CSV table of C-alpha atoms in Angstrom, one decimal:
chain,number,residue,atom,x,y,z
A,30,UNK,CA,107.6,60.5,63.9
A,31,UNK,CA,104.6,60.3,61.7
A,32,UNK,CA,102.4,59.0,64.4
A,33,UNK,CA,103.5,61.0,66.8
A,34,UNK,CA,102.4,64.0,65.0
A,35,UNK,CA,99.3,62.5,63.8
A,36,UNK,CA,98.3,61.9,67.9
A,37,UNK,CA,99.9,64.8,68.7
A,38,UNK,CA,97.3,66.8,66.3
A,39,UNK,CA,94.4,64.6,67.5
A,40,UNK,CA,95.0,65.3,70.8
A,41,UNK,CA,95.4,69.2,70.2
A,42,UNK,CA,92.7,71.6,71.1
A,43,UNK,CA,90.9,72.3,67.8
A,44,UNK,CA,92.4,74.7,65.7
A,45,UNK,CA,95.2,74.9,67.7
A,46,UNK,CA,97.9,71.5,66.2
A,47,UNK,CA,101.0,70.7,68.0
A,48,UNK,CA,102.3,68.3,65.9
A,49,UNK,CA,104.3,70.4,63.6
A,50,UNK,CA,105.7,72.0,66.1
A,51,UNK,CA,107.1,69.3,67.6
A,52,UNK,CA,108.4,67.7,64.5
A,53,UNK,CA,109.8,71.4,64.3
A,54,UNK,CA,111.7,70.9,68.2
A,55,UNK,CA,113.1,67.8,66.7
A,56,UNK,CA,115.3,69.3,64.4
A,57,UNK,CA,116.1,72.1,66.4
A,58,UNK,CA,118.1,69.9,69.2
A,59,UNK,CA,121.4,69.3,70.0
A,60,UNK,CA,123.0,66.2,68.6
A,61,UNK,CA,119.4,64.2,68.8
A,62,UNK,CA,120.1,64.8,72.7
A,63,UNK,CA,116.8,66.3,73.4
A,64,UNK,CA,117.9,70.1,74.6
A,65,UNK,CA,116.3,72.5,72.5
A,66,UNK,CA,117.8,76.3,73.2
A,67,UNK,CA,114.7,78.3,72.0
A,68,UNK,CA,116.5,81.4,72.1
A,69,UNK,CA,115.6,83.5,68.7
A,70,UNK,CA,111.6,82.5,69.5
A,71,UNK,CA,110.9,85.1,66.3
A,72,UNK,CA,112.7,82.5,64.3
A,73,UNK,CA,110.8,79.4,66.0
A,74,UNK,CA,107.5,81.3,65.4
A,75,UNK,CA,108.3,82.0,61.9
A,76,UNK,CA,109.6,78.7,60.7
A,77,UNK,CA,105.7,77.4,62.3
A,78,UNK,CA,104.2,79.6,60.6
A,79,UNK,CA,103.2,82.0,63.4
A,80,UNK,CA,103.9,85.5,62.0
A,81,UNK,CA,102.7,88.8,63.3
A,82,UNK,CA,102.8,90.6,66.6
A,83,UNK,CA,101.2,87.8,67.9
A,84,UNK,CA,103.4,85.0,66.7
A,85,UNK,CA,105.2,84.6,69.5
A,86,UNK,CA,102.9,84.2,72.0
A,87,UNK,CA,100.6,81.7,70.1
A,88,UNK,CA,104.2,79.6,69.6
A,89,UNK,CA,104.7,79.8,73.6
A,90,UNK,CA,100.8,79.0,74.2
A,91,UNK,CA,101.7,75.6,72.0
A,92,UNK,CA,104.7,75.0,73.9
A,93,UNK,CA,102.8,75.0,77.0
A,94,UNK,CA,100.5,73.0,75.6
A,95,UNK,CA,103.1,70.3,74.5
A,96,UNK,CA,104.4,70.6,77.8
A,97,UNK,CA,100.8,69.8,80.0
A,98,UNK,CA,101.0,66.8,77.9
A,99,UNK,CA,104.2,65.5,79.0
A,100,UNK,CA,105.7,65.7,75.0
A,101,UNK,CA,108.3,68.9,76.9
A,102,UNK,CA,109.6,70.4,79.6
A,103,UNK,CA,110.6,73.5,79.6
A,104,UNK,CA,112.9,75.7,81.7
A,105,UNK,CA,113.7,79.6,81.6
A,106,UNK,CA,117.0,81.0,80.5
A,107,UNK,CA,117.3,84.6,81.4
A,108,UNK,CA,114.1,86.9,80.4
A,109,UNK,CA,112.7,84.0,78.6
A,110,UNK,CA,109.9,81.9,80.4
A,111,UNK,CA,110.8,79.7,77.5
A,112,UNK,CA,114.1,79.7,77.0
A,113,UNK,CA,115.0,76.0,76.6
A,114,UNK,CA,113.1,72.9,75.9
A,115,UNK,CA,113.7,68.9,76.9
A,116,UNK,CA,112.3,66.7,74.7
A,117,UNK,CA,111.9,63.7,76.7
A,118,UNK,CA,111.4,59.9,74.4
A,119,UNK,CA,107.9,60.5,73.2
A,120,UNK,CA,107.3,56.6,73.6
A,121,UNK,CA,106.6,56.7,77.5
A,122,UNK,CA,104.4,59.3,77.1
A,123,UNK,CA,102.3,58.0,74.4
A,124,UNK,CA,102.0,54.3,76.7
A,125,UNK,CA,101.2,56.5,79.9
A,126,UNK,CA,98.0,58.5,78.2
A,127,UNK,CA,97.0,55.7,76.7
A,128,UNK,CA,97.4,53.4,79.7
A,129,UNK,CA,95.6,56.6,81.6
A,130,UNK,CA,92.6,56.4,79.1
A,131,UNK,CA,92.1,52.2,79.3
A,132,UNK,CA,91.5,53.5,83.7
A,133,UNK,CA,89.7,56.4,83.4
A,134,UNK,CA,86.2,56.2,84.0
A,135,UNK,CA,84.2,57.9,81.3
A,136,UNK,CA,83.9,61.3,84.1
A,137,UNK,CA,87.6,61.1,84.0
A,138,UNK,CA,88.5,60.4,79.8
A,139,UNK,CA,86.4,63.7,78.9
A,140,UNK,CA,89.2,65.5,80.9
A,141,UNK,CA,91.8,63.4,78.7
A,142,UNK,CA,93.2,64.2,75.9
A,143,UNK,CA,91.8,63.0,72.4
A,144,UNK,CA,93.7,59.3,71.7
A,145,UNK,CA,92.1,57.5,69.1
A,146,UNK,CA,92.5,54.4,69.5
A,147,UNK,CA,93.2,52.9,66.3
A,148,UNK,CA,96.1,55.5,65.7
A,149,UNK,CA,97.9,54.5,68.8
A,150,UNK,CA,97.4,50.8,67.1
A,151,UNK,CA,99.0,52.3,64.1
A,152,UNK,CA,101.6,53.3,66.4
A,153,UNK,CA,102.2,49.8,68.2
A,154,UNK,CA,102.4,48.4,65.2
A,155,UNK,CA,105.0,50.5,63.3
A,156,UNK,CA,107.2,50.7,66.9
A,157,UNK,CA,106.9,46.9,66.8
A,158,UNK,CA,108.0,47.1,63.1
A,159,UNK,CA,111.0,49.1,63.5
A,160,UNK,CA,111.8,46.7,66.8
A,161,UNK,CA,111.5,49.9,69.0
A,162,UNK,CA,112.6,47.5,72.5
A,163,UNK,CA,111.6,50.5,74.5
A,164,UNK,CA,107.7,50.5,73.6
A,165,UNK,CA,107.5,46.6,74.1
A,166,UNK,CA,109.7,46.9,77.4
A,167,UNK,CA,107.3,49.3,78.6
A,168,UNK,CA,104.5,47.7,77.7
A,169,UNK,CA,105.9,44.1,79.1
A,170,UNK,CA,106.4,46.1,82.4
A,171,UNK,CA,102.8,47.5,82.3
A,172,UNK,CA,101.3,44.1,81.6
A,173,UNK,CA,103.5,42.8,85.0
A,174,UNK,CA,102.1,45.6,86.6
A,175,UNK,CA,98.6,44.8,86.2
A,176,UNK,CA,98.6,41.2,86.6
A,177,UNK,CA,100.4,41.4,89.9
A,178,UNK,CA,98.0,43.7,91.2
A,179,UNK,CA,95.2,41.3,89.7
A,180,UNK,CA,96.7,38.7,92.1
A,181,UNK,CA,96.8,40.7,94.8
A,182,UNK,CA,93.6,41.9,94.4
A,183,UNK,CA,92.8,38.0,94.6
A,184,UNK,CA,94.5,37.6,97.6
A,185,UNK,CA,92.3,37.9,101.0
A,186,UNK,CA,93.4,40.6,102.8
A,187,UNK,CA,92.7,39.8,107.0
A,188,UNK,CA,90.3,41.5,108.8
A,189,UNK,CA,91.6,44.6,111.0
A,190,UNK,CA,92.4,43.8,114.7
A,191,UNK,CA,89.4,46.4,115.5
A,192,UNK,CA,86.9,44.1,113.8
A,193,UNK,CA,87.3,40.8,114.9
A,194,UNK,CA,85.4,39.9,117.6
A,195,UNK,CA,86.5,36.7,120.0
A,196,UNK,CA,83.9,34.7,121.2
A,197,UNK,CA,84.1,32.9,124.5
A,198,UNK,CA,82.4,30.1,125.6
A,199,UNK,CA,79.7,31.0,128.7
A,200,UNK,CA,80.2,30.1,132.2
A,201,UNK,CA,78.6,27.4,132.9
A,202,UNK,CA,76.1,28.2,135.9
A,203,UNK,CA,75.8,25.4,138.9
């Protein structure tokens, strides 16, 4: 969880962490299931710090923000936009945007989010640690991924029927 919120901060706007939140989802859900019912959101706010008029709101903006990420996904429940959460396994979402940063083109990466690379080292290395099989399933799976398409790539692919051209032999004139 440490890492998580330590990318999770990085790739924040500035000012603006979603780390603590998260870590803050975590212990709100149901029997480690991944359902978080956010229904007393002045509680939520308070317990992140948010206080004021305004604390509310600046708790839904982060939510949101969690949620563009992929980190939640969240689902009304009566008058609130924001009335439960789904925290899916962080661990696909971390190998995605980092797997979405190593193909980006440097256009594309300035429209990423922030992933340092040496944390999300930090990360492989403590999920390899604690023998997290998901990460190095994932991973596995990616690595099969790209060296299959590295062989098809290498693979000639025939021309179209529009652009071959047959040849015939002239008529021989007498």
């Amino acid at each position: 969880m440490p890492y998580i919120v330590l990318m999770l901060n990085e790739m924040s706007e500035k000012g603006k962490p979603l780390g603590d939140i998260y870590q803050i989802l975590w212990t709100y859900t149901w029997n480690n299931n991944g359902f978080v019912r956010l229904g007393n959101m002045d509680e939520l706010a308070f317990v992140a710090g948010f206080k004021g008029e305004r604390g509310v709101r600046t708790l839904r903006d982060r939510l949101r923000a969690l949620e563009k990420l992929g980190f939640l996904l969240l689902k009304p429940y009566g008058s609130n936009p924001t009335g439960f959460a789904f925290i899916p396994n962080p661990h696909p979402v971390i190998l995605a945007l980092h797997e979405k940063h190593l193909s980006a083109t440097a256009a594309e990466k300035v429209k990423l989010p922030a992933l340092r690379e040496e944390t999300f080292i930090a990360f492989l290395v403590r999920a390899t640690d604690m023998k997290a099989l998901d990460v190095s399933r994932i991973q596995k799976a990616t690595q099969e991924a790209k060296e299959a398409a590295s062989v098809a790539a290498d693979v000639p692919k025939p021309p179209s029927p529009s652009k071959i051209k047959l040849k015939f032999p002239k008529k021989a004139v007498a």
